[in-house]
PDB file of C-alpha atoms in Angstrom:
ATOM      1  CA  MET A   1     -42.253  60.102-111.700  1.00 60.00           C
ATOM      2  CA  ALA A   2     -43.369  62.811-114.105  1.00 67.00           C
ATOM      3  CA  ASP A   3     -42.394  62.040-117.688  1.00 68.00           C
ATOM      4  CA  THR A   4     -38.609  61.983-118.112  1.00 68.00           C
ATOM      5  CA  LYS A   5     -38.613  60.059-121.392  1.00 74.00           C
ATOM      6  CA  ASN A   6     -35.609  61.052-123.518  1.00 79.00           C
ATOM      7  CA  ARG A   7     -34.442  63.555-120.893  1.00 83.00           C
ATOM      8  CA  ARG A   8     -31.274  63.421-118.846  1.00 91.00           C
ATOM      9  CA  VAL A   9     -32.140  63.525-115.126  1.00 94.00           C
ATOM     10  CA  LEU A  10     -29.818  65.100-112.566  1.00 94.00           C
ATOM     11  CA  ARG A  11     -29.850  64.928-108.755  1.00 96.00           C
ATOM     12  CA  VAL A  12     -29.657  68.570-107.648  1.00 96.00           C
ATOM     13  CA  PRO A  13     -30.430  70.730-104.623  1.00 96.00           C
ATOM     14  CA  LEU A  14     -33.814  72.459-104.798  1.00 96.00           C
ATOM     15  CA  HIS A  15     -32.188  75.891-105.116  1.00 95.00           C
ATOM     16  CA  GLU A  16     -31.192  74.928-108.660  1.00 96.00           C
ATOM     17  CA  VAL A  17     -34.862  74.533-109.667  1.00 97.00           C
ATOM     18  CA  ALA A  18     -36.809  76.753-107.250  1.00 96.00           C
ATOM     19  CA  HIS A  19     -36.651  79.629-104.806  1.00 94.00           C
ATOM     20  CA  GLY A  20     -38.344  80.082-101.454  1.00 94.00           C
ATOM     21  CA  ARG A  21     -39.740  82.541 -98.945  1.00 92.00           C
ATOM     22  CA  THR A  22     -40.247  82.036 -95.232  1.00 88.00           C
ATOM     23  CA  GLY A  23     -42.597  83.351 -92.568  1.00 83.00           C
ATOM     24  CA  ASP A  24     -43.284  82.376 -88.981  1.00 77.00           C
ATOM     25  CA  LYS A  25     -45.935  82.520 -86.302  1.00 79.00           C
ATOM     26  CA  GLY A  26     -45.228  81.213 -82.833  1.00 77.00           C
ATOM     27  CA  ASN A  27     -43.584  77.807 -83.062  1.00 80.00           C
ATOM     28  CA  ARG A  28     -44.646  77.316 -86.681  1.00 88.00           C
ATOM     29  CA  VAL A  29     -42.820  78.247 -89.875  1.00 91.00           C
ATOM     30  CA  ASN A  30     -44.236  78.419 -93.361  1.00 92.00           C
ATOM     31  CA  ILE A  31     -42.089  78.114 -96.457  1.00 95.00           C
ATOM     32  CA  SER A  32     -43.180  78.896 -99.982  1.00 96.00           C
ATOM     33  CA  LEU A  33     -41.451  76.886-102.706  1.00 97.00           C
ATOM     34  CA  ILE A  34     -41.693  78.406-106.182  1.00 96.00           C
ATOM     35  CA  PRO A  35     -40.154  76.652-109.204  1.00 97.00           C
ATOM     36  CA  TYR A  36     -38.237  78.768-111.705  1.00 95.00           C
ATOM     37  CA  HIS A  37     -39.985  76.897-114.530  1.00 95.00           C
ATOM     38  CA  ASP A  38     -43.661  75.910-114.449  1.00 95.00           C
ATOM     39  CA  GLU A  39     -42.767  72.529-115.941  1.00 95.00           C
ATOM     40  CA  ALA A  40     -40.829  71.618-112.774  1.00 96.00           C
ATOM     41  CA  PHE A  41     -44.023  71.703-110.671  1.00 97.00           C
ATOM     42  CA  PRO A  42     -45.076  68.036-111.209  1.00 96.00           C
ATOM     43  CA  TYR A  43     -41.549  66.815-110.394  1.00 97.00           C
ATOM     44  CA  LEU A  44     -41.590  68.814-107.171  1.00 98.00           C
ATOM     45  CA  ARG A  45     -45.117  67.585-106.356  1.00 98.00           C
ATOM     46  CA  GLU A  46     -43.864  63.981-106.478  1.00 97.00           C
ATOM     47  CA  GLN A  47     -40.664  64.477-104.510  1.00 98.00           C
ATOM     48  CA  VAL A  48     -41.117  67.362-102.071  1.00 98.00           C
ATOM     49  CA  THR A  49     -43.871  65.687-100.079  1.00 98.00           C
ATOM     50  CA  GLU A  50     -45.017  66.340 -96.534  1.00 98.00           C
ATOM     51  CA  ALA A  51     -43.130  63.230 -95.385  1.00 98.00           C
ATOM     52  CA  ALA A  52     -39.921  64.244 -97.183  1.00 98.00           C
ATOM     53  CA  VAL A  53     -40.015  67.759 -95.735  1.00 97.00           C
ATOM     54  CA  LYS A  54     -40.756  66.447 -92.239  1.00 97.00           C
ATOM     55  CA  GLN A  55     -37.739  64.131 -92.507  1.00 97.00           C
ATOM     56  CA  HIS A  56     -35.588  67.018 -93.791  1.00 96.00           C
ATOM     57  CA  PHE A  57     -36.537  69.078 -90.710  1.00 93.00           C
ATOM     58  CA  ALA A  58     -36.498  66.184 -88.222  1.00 95.00           C
ATOM     59  CA  HIS A  59     -33.318  67.498 -86.560  1.00 90.00           C
ATOM     60  CA  LYS A  60     -35.263  70.666 -85.662  1.00 87.00           C
ATOM     61  CA  GLY A  61     -38.077  68.683 -84.021  1.00 89.00           C
ATOM     62  CA  ALA A  62     -40.710  69.064 -86.749  1.00 93.00           C
ATOM     63  CA  SER A  63     -43.869  67.359 -85.489  1.00 95.00           C
ATOM     64  CA  ALA A  64     -46.108  67.915 -88.523  1.00 97.00           C
ATOM     65  CA  VAL A  65     -45.904  69.242 -92.067  1.00 98.00           C
ATOM     66  CA  THR A  66     -48.835  70.349 -94.183  1.00 98.00           C
ATOM     67  CA  ARG A  67     -48.320  71.049 -97.883  1.00 98.00           C
ATOM     68  CA  TYR A  68     -50.629  73.397 -99.749  1.00 98.00           C
ATOM     69  CA  GLU A  69     -50.486  73.342-103.539  1.00 97.00           C
ATOM     70  CA  LEU A  70     -51.053  76.399-105.681  1.00 95.00           C
ATOM     71  CA  PRO A  71     -50.993  74.745-109.123  1.00 91.00           C
ATOM     72  CA  THR A  72     -52.137  77.795-111.101  1.00 93.00           C
ATOM     73  CA  PHE A  73     -49.317  79.928-109.685  1.00 92.00           C
ATOM     74  CA  PRO A  74     -47.484  77.304-109.581  1.00 95.00           C
ATOM     75  CA  ALA A  75     -46.041  76.989-106.082  1.00 97.00           C
ATOM     76  CA  PHE A  76     -46.284  75.161-102.776  1.00 98.00           C
ATOM     77  CA  ASN A  77     -46.605  76.403 -99.228  1.00 97.00           C
ATOM     78  CA  PHE A  78     -45.344  74.175 -96.421  1.00 97.00           C
ATOM     79  CA  VAL A  79     -46.458  74.754 -92.831  1.00 96.00           C
ATOM     80  CA  ILE A  80     -44.053  73.075 -90.396  1.00 95.00           C
ATOM     81  CA  ASP A  81     -44.957  72.752 -86.719  1.00 93.00           C
ATOM     82  CA  ASP A  82     -42.627  72.815 -83.714  1.00 89.00           C
ATOM     83  CA  VAL A  83     -39.387  73.835 -85.425  1.00 84.00           C
ATOM     84  CA  LEU A  84     -38.781  77.219 -83.786  1.00 79.00           C
ATOM     85  CA  GLU A  85     -37.954  75.955 -80.292  1.00 66.00           C
ATOM     86  CA  GLY A  86     -41.034  77.649 -78.871  1.00 60.00           C
ATOM     87  CA  GLY A  87     -41.005  80.769 -81.040  1.00 55.00           C
ATOM     88  CA  VAL A  88     -39.380  84.189 -81.019  1.00 57.00           C
ATOM     89  CA  ASN A  89     -39.850  84.986 -77.336  1.00 52.00           C
ATOM     90  CA  GLY A  90     -38.900  81.600 -75.924  1.00 54.00           C
ATOM     91  CA  ALA A  91     -36.160  80.223 -78.158  1.00 50.00           C
ATOM     92  CA  LEU A  92     -32.423  80.266 -77.628  1.00 50.00           C
ATOM     93  CA  ASN A  93     -32.011  79.527 -81.332  1.00 53.00           C
ATOM     94  CA  LEU A  94     -29.916  82.036 -83.319  1.00 52.00           C
ATOM     95  CA  ASP A  95     -32.670  82.324 -85.946  1.00 50.00           C
ATOM     96  CA  THR A  96     -35.770  82.549 -83.778  1.00 50.00           C
ATOM     97  CA  HIS A  97     -37.829  83.860 -86.700  1.00 55.00           C
ATOM     98  CA  GLY A  98     -36.940  80.943 -88.972  1.00 63.00           C
ATOM     99  CA  LYS A  99     -35.933  83.194 -91.878  1.00 69.00           C
ATOM    100  CA  SER A 100     -33.127  80.854 -92.888  1.00 79.00           C
ATOM    101  CA  PHE A 101     -35.430  77.827 -93.042  1.00 85.00           C
ATOM    102  CA  ALA A 102     -36.169  78.406 -96.737  1.00 89.00           C
ATOM    103  CA  PHE A 103     -32.445  77.999 -97.370  1.00 90.00           C
ATOM    104  CA  HIS A 104     -32.470  74.733 -95.467  1.00 89.00           C
ATOM    105  CA  LEU A 105     -35.375  73.414 -97.553  1.00 95.00           C
ATOM    106  CA  LEU A 106     -33.615  74.575-100.744  1.00 95.00           C
ATOM    107  CA  ALA A 107     -30.658  72.348 -99.835  1.00 95.00           C
ATOM    108  CA  MET A 108     -32.902  69.260-100.127  1.00 97.00           C
ATOM    109  CA  GLU A 109     -32.020  67.206-103.218  1.00 97.00           C
ATOM    110  CA  VAL A 110     -34.431  66.204-105.979  1.00 97.00           C
ATOM    111  CA  ASP A 111     -34.230  64.447-109.341  1.00 97.00           C
ATOM    112  CA  MET A 112     -34.933  66.855-112.186  1.00 96.00           C
ATOM    113  CA  PRO A 113     -34.586  66.859-115.981  1.00 95.00           C
ATOM    114  CA  GLU A 114     -31.409  68.726-116.872  1.00 94.00           C
ATOM    115  CA  ASP A 115     -33.219  71.276-119.029  1.00 93.00           C
ATOM    116  CA  LEU A 116     -35.146  72.493-115.929  1.00 94.00           C
ATOM    117  CA  VAL A 117     -32.003  73.018-113.841  1.00 94.00           C
ATOM    118  CA  LEU A 118     -30.314  76.405-113.610  1.00 82.00           C
ATOM    119  CA  HIS A 119     -26.691  76.429-114.652  1.00 65.00           C
ATOM    120  CA  PRO A 120     -25.143  79.545-113.135  1.00 53.00           C
ATOM    121  CA  GLU A 121     -22.025  79.231-115.275  1.00 52.00           C
ATOM    122  CA  LYS A 122     -24.212  79.346-118.418  1.00 52.00           C
ATOM    123  CA  GLY A 123     -27.083  81.477-117.146  1.00 48.00           C
ATOM    124  CA  ALA A 124     -30.609  80.139-116.798  1.00 46.00           C
ATOM    125  CA  ARG A 125     -31.313  77.217-119.156  1.00 46.00           C
TER     126      ARG A 125
END
C-alpha cells in the first residue's frame, strides 16, 4: 500500500475521499472518480482496481471494467460494460441512464489515512 507510516488508517466509503460523475452510452456506463486531495490518488490506484469495481457491480451484470488513469489531473475514469440492462431504450431499470451509478461506486470502502478523509462534522480536513 502507499506509504502509511505514522498515519492512522481508516476504512471509509469512497465518498469521504472522492467525488464522481457518471455518463452512459448504450449498455455501458462510465464513472469518473476524482479524489478531494491529490495525495489520495496512489491509495485509490491500489484499491479501486478494475477487478474491485467489477466485483462491486457484479449484481448489475458487469462483464468488463476498464480503468483509465489521469494522474496529472488526478482522477480515474471507469468504463463498465453490460450494467444498464440493455441501455435506455431497452431497460426496465428505474435508472436507465445510470446516473446513480457514481453513488454506488462511492459507497465502496477503501483504507485511507485519516488526514485525507473528509469529516463533515469538522469541515474538510
